[in-house]
Amino acid sequence: MKRSVFLVGALLISGAVSGAPAKDLYVRGAFNGWGVDNQLVDKGNGVFETQIVISPGNHGFKVGRKDWSVEWVINPAASVTVATDTDYILGAQPGPEDYLFVRQTGTYRFGIDISKAKPMLRVVRVASAPVETIDPHRDHQQPVSVDYATFDGKQETARFSAKDASAPLRDYAHSSTMQLRDPGPQFVAYKERAGLPTVRSGNLAFDALFALAVTEMQQNSVSDIRDGNYTGGAAMACDCFATGEKWHYVWTRDLSYAADLGLAMLDPLRVMNSLNFKLSGYREGAVNPAQVAGSADGLQIIQDTGSGGSWPVSTDRVSWAFGAEAVLKTLPIAERTVFAERALRALVNTIENDRLAAFDPTDRLYTGEQSFLDWREQSYASWITGDIASLASSKALSTNVAHYKALTLAASLAGQQGQRALAKKYGTWAVDLRRAINQRFWLADEGMYSSLTAPHFDGAPMHKFDWLGQSLAIVTGVAGFERSRSILERYPHGPMGPPVIHPQQQGAPIYHNRAMWPFVTAYGLKAAAMTGNAGVADAAYESLMRGAALNLSNMENLEWLSGQPLLLDEKNPSLIGPVINSRRQLWSVGGYLGMVIENVFGISATATGVNISPFITARLRRETFGLSTSISLDALRLRDKTISVKIQLPPAQPGEGFYLVERISVNGARVSQHVNWNALPADSAVEIVLGTLAPGQQRIRRVNADPYATSGAVFAPGEPAIANFTRDGDGVRFDIDAGHNGTGTVYNVYRDGKLAAAGLRAGAWRDRSGTACYAVEAVDPASGNRSHHSATSCADPGIDIAQAIKDWGKPGDRFAVNAIAVPAAGKYKVQVRYHNGANQINLGISGGVKWMTVKGQAGRIVARQVIQLPHSRAPVVYSTPLTARLAAGTYSVELHDFYNMSYLQSNSTFSAAGGVDGIFNRFDIYGIRLLRVK
């Protein structure tokens, strides 16, 4: 994702970089969200300074302009850990981020002296003034404390109070003993506001935390947004939702999941505005290649900047459908009609082009990076950064479920708008995709879906798991009841909540790896409530409330075993994290609001009305609402209705499970659990009486480990490698290279994506197959945790044709290699050998996307499809492959234009390749390869 640019380093600047006045530069790092809040100010005599309050951590930082057109770094080839009170020479060139390690929160002065022969950087810790002790609860009523045990046997306390607990709208104070992630007071104050929902539960802490989420939703409601990569960092007018305290832009997946979780219920117009911001047509002057599908204007969903140059390396832009579906349920009718038409047009253009660029007809799945898990080093094999085309050709559970959601929404909207043929088409595609997901990703031995497949030449579903993908499969109905039940019982939970991936990756810092994200936990709660798993639901309730209570905010993420917003590992500073963490993260806020409104009080909007289905567990009743006989939610506005909800609670009792609904009434009249919009009064008082305690499902998989240790219980082995690969008349031979794995690790060999041998020791292995491709995975025998697969090695030597062309790919360019002799019939993979240095591998909109055609005799088309040539680090790499069955004979291979995200109007102000200087879909070609795989 866009923000990952800042996490792993260098931002692109094409060509040489000239010097710039230091007054035009900013200190930007993990300590300020990589924003532009800290400009270097002229202090005279050639000295420019800025002071920043920095909390503990190993903070990456850089010095650069707003638009990153200029960077000043210490070493363009390597990161430098900066010591305080030390001079460092700076050069005006791009390079990796440098680091400042901070043990205790303090003020640091960054100074650049340009009076010397070469600019010098010095960082100095500034003595802090004494901080006045403030008691935020002074003169407040009914202060309550909530204690939480910590991972290291200690205790942290959150304290809540109200200025007037009996007031219709309360003013709250909220403090915490835990060391906060960011500098500032150990307390926060917020208040309930007229026109927004409030909760009264008899538990002041619970009421306050809901008010906190509502307040943070308002804080994220802005009239303009900005991002350093767009419009030179200048503000863009938009009554939108910003992504968080440190993220001032609107990103497709963040917004869409946040809207689906809760925001669409409370501010549908702002959600609609934000969703519209994430749509774009083609930019002025763009030529629509003949192969591209959809309407002439090209209105479609934006894939934000990211891996390999964005779409279609990443294709989870279709997650937009989650937000669109949610907001269409709650928009006023006039806005809903207009937005529904626009949404369908954008979905059609997106779906049709994704079908061309990212759909694999062999297994009927979509390729593309995992949704939200878009920091490659954190959730993919370590070798993938040198071969982004392999990342592009892999398939992800979460992303395919998002495609399923896009198809089902498009089918529904087409039906509503009288386009029956289109509705039938997309409905059929959706059913087919659901079947393919269940056939391809389900691992029966694990009782869960695989998160992703290995790339081309392998393709096996790997024993890697993620909580978002599992949860989305459940809530969308892709997983049936029995599979949903199995997933909820088997996905691991730590003492503080579920990690977003399992198992964890060795040697990677905390962000997606070794982390829990509240919005993902909230999706897990939705899945647990749908399936009746009280154990998983209780873990989610506890995790979400604890995180907000101790951090005084709905944070971006937390280390999963300790629940800390920053796990300071001084022995391994490169692993400290989460490496970036923002308060009031939008989808965390949406997740908390949804937890209370949809799960606790059971209110959810549908296209036809309101569902009423609270999920109150025995533990929630005892521990959170133990002093109450009822709880209430007031002033909830859905469409043109104002709804109040009162739940009559049964007596608290021991045991586990959840309470069944005994009866529901609206304004005194009995109703079912679904009430049509036209049957719901403008002012609706909903009363719910809970009755029997149902046991439901209780099983939950618990794991634990020292958060500072690399335990085999929670970590995967490192992926092995194939070495000394040779082929002779008897087949193939290679060595299984164990890498850094211990002697107890065993290995599995995959041939063409199928398990060929299991439980092997490192060393020599041979096979008699003639044209297969091989990969190896490592297995921890004790835990069963498995590594990613190694890079593949293929038996066929391939047909290589050299043909070098620099900077190829302008609209209208044509590339052809003729008279290619294919000596034997078989299944072939055709690739382009190329280099794309338009941007870094984690950034940009300029991944190469072209249309390849293979022709036989007399120009007969044998195969054609989109291929990808993503940004690359290595000087020469291979594209994603076209698959073709070829008879012996002579062939030609041609390339023509397709499109990438630089063709969209929304990217016309992007600062790097494909932005302000125009469309960019070019790269260097070095030849092609035909590899026989069967």
PDB file of C-alpha atoms in Angstrom, residues 28 192 213 298 311 317 398 464 497 543 629 770 871 931:
ATOM      1  CA  ARG A  28      10.178  13.085   7.841  1.00  0.00           C
ATOM      2  CA  GLU A 192     -20.685  13.114  23.504  1.00  0.00           C
ATOM      3  CA  ALA A 213     -14.698   6.007  18.820  1.00  0.00           C
ATOM      4  CA  GLY A 298     -12.711   4.286 -18.217  1.00  0.00           C
ATOM      5  CA  TRP A 311      -2.221  -2.688 -10.459  1.00  0.00           C
ATOM      6  CA  ARG A 317      -8.967  -2.319  -5.412  1.00  0.00           C
ATOM      7  CA  SER A 398      -8.438 -12.173   0.783  1.00  0.00           C
ATOM      8  CA  LYS A 464       0.165 -19.682   5.391  1.00  0.00           C
ATOM      9  CA  GLY A 497      -5.851 -11.331  20.469  1.00  0.00           C
ATOM     10  CA  SER A 543      -8.871  -7.286  22.557  1.00  0.00           C
ATOM     11  CA  THR A 629     -30.175  -5.140  34.094  1.00  0.00           C
ATOM     12  CA  GLY A 770      11.698 -34.507 -17.578  1.00  0.00           C
ATOM     13  CA  HIS A 871       9.385  -2.514 -11.079  1.00  0.00           C
ATOM     14  CA  LEU A 931       9.860 -22.573 -21.114  1.00  0.00           C
TER      15      LEU A 931
END
